[in-house]
mmCIF file of C-alpha atoms in Angstrom:
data_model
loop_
_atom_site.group_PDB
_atom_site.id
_atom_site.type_symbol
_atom_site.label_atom_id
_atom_site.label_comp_id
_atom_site.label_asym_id
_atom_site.label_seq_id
_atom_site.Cartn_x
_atom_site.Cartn_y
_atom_site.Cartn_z
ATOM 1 C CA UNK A 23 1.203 -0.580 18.640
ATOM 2 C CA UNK A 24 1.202 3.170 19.086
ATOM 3 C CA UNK A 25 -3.003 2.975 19.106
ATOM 4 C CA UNK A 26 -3.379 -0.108 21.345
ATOM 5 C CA UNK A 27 -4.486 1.900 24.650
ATOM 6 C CA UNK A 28 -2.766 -0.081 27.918
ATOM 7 C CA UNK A 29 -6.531 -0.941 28.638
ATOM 8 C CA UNK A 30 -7.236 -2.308 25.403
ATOM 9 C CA UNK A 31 -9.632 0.785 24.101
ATOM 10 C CA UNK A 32 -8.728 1.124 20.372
ATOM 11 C CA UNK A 33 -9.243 4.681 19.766
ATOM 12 C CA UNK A 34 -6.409 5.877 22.717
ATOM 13 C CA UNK A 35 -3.021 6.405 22.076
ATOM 14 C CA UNK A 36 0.027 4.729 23.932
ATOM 15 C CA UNK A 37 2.407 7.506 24.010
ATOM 16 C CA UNK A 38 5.317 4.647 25.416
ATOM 17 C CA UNK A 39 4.719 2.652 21.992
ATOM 18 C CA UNK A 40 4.813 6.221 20.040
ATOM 19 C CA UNK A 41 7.953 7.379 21.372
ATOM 20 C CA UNK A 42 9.295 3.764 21.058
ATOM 21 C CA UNK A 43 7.703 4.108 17.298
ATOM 22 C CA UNK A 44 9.662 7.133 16.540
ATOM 23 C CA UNK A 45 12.832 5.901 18.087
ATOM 24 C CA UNK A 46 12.451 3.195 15.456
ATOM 25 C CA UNK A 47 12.170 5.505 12.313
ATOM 26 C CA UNK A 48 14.627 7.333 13.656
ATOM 27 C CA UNK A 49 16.763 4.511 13.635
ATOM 28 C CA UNK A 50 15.950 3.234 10.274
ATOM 29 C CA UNK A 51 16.298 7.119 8.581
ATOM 30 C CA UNK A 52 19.913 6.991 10.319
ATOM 31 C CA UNK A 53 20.874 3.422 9.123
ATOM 32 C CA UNK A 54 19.483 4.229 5.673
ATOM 33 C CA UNK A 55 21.316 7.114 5.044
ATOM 34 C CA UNK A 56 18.360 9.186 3.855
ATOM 35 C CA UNK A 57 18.247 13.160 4.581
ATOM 36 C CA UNK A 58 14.525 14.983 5.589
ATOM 37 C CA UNK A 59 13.837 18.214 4.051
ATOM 38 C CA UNK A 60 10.788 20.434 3.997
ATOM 39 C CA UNK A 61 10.262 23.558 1.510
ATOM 40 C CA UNK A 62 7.909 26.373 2.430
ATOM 41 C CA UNK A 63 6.739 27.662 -0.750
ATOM 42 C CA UNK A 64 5.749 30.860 0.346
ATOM 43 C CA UNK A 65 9.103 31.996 1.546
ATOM 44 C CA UNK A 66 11.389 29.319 -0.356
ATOM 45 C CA UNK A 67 13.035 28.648 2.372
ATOM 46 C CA UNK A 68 13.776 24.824 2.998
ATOM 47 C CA UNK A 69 14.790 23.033 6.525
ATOM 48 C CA UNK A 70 16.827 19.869 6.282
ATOM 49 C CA UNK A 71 18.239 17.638 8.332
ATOM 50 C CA UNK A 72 21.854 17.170 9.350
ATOM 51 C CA UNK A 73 22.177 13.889 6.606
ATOM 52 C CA UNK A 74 20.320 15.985 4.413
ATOM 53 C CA UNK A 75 22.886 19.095 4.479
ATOM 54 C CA UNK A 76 25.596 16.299 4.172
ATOM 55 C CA UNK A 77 24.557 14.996 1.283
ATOM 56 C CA UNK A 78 24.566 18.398 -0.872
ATOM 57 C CA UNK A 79 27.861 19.168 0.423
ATOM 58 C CA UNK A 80 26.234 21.901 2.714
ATOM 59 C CA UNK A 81 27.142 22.885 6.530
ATOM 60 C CA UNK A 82 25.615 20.043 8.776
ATOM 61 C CA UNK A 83 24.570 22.447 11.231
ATOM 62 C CA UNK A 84 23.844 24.887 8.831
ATOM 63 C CA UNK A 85 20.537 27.421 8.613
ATOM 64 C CA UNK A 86 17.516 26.671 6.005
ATOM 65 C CA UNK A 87 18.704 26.965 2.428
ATOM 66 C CA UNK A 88 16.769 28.883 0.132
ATOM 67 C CA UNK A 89 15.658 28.272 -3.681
ATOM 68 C CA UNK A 90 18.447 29.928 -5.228
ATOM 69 C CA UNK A 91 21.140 27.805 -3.451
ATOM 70 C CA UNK A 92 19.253 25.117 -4.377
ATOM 71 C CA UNK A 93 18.911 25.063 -7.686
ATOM 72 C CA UNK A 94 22.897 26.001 -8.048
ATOM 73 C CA UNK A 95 23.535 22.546 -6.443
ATOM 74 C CA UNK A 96 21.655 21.250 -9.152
ATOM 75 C CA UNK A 97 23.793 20.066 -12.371
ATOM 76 C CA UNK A 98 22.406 22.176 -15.168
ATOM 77 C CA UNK A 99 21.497 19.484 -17.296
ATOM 78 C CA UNK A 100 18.977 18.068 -14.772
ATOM 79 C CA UNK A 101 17.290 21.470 -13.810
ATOM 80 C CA UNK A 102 14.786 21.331 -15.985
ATOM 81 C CA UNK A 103 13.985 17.709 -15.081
ATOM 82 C CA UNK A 104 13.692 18.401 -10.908
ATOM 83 C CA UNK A 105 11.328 21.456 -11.759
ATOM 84 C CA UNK A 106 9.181 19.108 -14.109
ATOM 85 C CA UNK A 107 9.156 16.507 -11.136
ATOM 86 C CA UNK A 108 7.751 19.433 -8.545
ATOM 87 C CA UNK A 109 5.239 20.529 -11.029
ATOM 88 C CA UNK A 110 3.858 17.241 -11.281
ATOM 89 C CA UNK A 111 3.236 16.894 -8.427
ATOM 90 C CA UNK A 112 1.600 19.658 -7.494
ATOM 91 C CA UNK A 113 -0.702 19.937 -10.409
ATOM 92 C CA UNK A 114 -1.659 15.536 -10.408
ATOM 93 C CA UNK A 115 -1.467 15.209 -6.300
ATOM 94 C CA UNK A 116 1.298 12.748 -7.078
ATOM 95 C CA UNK A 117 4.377 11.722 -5.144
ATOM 96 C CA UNK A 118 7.475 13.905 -6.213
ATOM 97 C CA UNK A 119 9.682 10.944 -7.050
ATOM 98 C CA UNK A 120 12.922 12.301 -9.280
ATOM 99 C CA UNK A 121 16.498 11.036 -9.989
ATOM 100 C CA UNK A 122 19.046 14.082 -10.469
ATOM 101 C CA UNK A 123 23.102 14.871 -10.376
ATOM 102 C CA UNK A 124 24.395 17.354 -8.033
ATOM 103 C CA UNK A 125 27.273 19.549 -8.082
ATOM 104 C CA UNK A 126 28.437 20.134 -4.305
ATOM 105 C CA UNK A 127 30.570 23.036 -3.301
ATOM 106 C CA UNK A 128 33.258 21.340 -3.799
ATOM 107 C CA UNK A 129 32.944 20.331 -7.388
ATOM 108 C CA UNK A 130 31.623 16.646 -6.454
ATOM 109 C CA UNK A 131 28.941 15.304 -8.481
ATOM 110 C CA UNK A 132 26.333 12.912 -6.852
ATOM 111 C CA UNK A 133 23.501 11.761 -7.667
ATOM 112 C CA UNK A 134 20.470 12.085 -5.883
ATOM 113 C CA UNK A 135 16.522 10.509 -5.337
ATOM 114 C CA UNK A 136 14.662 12.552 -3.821
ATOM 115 C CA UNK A 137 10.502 11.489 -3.070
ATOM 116 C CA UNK A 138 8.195 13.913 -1.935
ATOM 117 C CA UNK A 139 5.051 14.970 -1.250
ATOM 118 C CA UNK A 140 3.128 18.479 -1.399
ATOM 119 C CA UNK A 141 1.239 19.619 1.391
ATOM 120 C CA UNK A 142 -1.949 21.458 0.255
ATOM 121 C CA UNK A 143 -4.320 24.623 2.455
ATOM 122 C CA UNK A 144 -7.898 24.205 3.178
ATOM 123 C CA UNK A 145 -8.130 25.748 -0.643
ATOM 124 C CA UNK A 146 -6.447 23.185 -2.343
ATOM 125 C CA UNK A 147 -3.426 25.489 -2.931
ATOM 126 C CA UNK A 148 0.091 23.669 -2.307
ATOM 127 C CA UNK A 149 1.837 25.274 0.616
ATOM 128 C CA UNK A 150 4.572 22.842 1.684
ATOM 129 C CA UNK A 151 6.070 19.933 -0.431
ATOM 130 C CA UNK A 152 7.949 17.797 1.979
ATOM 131 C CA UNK A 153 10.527 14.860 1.386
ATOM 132 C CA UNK A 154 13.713 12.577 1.612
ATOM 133 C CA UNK A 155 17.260 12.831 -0.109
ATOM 134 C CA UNK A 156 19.165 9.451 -1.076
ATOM 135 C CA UNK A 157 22.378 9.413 -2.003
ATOM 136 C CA UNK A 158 22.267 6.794 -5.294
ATOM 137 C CA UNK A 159 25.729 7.453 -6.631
ATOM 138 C CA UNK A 160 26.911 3.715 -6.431
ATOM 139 C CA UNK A 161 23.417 2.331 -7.948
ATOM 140 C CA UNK A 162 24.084 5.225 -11.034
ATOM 141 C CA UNK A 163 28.080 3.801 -11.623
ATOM 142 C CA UNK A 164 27.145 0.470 -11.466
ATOM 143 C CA UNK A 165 24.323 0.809 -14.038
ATOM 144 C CA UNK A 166 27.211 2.256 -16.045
ATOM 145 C CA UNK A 167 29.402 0.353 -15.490
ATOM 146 C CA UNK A 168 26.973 -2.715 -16.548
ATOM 147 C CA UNK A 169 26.000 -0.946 -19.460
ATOM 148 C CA UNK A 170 29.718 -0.065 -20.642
ATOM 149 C CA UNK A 171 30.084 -4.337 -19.824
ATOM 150 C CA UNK A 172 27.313 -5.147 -22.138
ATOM 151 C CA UNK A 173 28.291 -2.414 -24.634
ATOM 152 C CA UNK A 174 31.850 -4.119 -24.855
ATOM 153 C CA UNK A 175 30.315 -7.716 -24.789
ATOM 154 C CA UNK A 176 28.288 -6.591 -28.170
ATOM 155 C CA UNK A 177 31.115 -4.973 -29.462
ATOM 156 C CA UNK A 178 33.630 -8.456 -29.024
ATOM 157 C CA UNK A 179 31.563 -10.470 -30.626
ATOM 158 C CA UNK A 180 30.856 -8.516 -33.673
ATOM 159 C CA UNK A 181 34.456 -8.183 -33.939
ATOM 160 C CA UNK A 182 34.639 -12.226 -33.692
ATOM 161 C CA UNK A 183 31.889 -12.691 -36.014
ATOM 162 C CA UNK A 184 33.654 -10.582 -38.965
ATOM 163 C CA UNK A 185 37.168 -12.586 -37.982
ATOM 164 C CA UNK A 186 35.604 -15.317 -38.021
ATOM 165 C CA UNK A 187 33.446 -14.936 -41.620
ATOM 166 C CA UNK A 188 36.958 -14.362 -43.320
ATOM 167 C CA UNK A 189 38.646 -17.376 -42.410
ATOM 168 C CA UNK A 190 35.356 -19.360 -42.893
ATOM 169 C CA UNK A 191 34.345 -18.177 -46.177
ATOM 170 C CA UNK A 192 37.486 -20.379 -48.481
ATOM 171 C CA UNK A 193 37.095 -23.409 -46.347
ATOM 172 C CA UNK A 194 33.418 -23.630 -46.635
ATOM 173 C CA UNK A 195 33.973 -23.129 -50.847
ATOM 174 C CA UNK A 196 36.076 -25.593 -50.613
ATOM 175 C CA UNK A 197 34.079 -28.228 -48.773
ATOM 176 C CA UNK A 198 31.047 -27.252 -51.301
ATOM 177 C CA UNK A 199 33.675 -28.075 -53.705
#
């Protein structure tokens, strides 16, 4: 809609429909609960949104963040993993697409998805990766919670199937008898 000119030219823009475009993303971003957040990799500074800040447990109205307060929010464990996920993608072109726990200031843990995507110079040299934060804490405890479900449901009926051999075992002697 935003490239249907009001005269019908295809190659102008319809800056009404744009606007009315971005209102629309906007909206969506909002409803879906997903935070922006851009990294300049020359100066490792990163600007976020508001949602974005919220979700690491950072000041909403807060300045840019830089890598070292970053990677602090980042549990330990995954570390490694996030910094695979960036080098990735800038080496392959790829979209930055990782799953990670948090630590917020105030001891919280959370997990995160973040998807990204580097932004390269006129050499080929990444400059910028840019991306979105989701908040995928509930997906994470119910996966655990269905796994701890099926690891129980395994666990019941091996119990059952030794209780149930014991008993078994004289009365099927006895009917071969």
């Amino acid at each position: 809609a935003a490239q249907e000119a009001a005269n019908g030219h295809p190659d102008a823009f319809d800056l009404h429909a744009l606007a009315h475009d971005n209102d629309f993303l906007r909206l969506a971003i909002d409803g879906a609960q997903i935070g922006l957040w851009s990294t300049d990799l020359a100066t490792g500074l990163t600007a976020s949104s508001r949602l974005n800040n919220v979700l690491f447990g950072l000041d909403p109205d807060g300045p840019s963040f830089d890598d070292a307060t970053w990677r602090k929010l980042i549990h330990p464990d995954d570390l490694p993993i996030v910094l695979a996920g960036w080098a990735n993608a800038a080496q392959s072109d790829a979209q930055y697409d990782v799953e990670y726990r948090i630590v917020r200031p105030d001891g919280v843990v959370c997990w995160i998805q973040s998807l990204g995507r580097y932004h390269f110079d006129d050499n080929g040299a990444p400059v910028r990766i840019s991306g979105i934060s989701m908040d995928i804490t509930e997906r994470k405890q119910a996966q655990e919670a269905l796994k701890l479900a099926d690891r129980r449901k395994n666990e019941f009926f091996a119990v059952l199937g030794h209780e149930l051999r014991n008993p078994l075992a004289p009365i099927t002697i006895a009917l071969e008898i």
